[in-house]
C-alpha positions in Angstrom: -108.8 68.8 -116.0 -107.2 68.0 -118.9 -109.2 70.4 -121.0 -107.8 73.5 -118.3 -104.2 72.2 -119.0 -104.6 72.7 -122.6 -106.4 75.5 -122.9 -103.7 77.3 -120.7 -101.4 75.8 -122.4 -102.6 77.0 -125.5 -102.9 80.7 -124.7 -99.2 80.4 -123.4 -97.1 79.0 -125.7 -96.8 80.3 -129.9 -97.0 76.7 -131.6 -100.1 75.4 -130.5 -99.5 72.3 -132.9 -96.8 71.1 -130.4 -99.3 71.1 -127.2 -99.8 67.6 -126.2 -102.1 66.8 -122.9 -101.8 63.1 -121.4 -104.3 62.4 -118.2 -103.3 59.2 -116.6 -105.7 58.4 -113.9 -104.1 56.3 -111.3 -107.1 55.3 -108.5 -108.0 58.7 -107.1 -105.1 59.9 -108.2 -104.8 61.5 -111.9 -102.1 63.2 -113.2 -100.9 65.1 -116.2 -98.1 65.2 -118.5 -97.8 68.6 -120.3 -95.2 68.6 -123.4 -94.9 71.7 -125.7 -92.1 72.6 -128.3 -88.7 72.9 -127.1 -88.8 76.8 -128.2 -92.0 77.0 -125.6 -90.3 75.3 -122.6 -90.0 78.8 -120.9 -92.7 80.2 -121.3 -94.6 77.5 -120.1 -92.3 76.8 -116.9 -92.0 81.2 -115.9 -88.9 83.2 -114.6 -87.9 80.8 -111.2 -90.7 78.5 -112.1 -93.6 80.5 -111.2 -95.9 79.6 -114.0 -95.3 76.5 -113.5 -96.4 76.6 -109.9 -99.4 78.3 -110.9 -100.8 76.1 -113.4 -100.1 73.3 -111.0 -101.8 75.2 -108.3 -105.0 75.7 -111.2 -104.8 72.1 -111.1 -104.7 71.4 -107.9 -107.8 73.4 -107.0 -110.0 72.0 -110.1 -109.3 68.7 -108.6 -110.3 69.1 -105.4 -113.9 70.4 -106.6 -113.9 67.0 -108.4 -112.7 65.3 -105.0 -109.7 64.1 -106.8 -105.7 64.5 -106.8 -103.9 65.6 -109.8 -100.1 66.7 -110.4 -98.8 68.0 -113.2 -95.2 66.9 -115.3 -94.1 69.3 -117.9 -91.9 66.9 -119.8 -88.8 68.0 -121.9 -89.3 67.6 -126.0 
């Protein structure tokens, strides 16, 4: 999962040197911090948030083949 994250990430945002992917598994529960350059923020987070909620929904469906639960937490630079 943490591969998808970055590799969407990656084809998003224009410095690719600032991606950084964090999977913290808690139980059946994983989830995944997201932190790109400050400059990248929107892009990554969409007009109203909706690229956001897609890559979280990406996430959420890549999980559930796995038989796991996963959120996502873009976190500010």
């Amino acid at each position: 999962m943490k591969e998808l994250i970055e590799y969407i990430a990656n084809e998003l945002v224009e410095d690719k040197s600032q991606v950084v992917v964090k999977e913290i598994d808690e139980g059946g529960r994983v989830r995944i911090e997201l932190q790109v350059s400050k400059e990248d923020m929107g892009r990554i987070i969409g007009k109203g948030g909706r690229v956001a909620n897609s890559i979280r929904i990406l996430l959420r469906v890549a999980a559930a083949r796995e038989g796991k639960r996963a959120t996502l937490d873009i976190v500010e630079p």
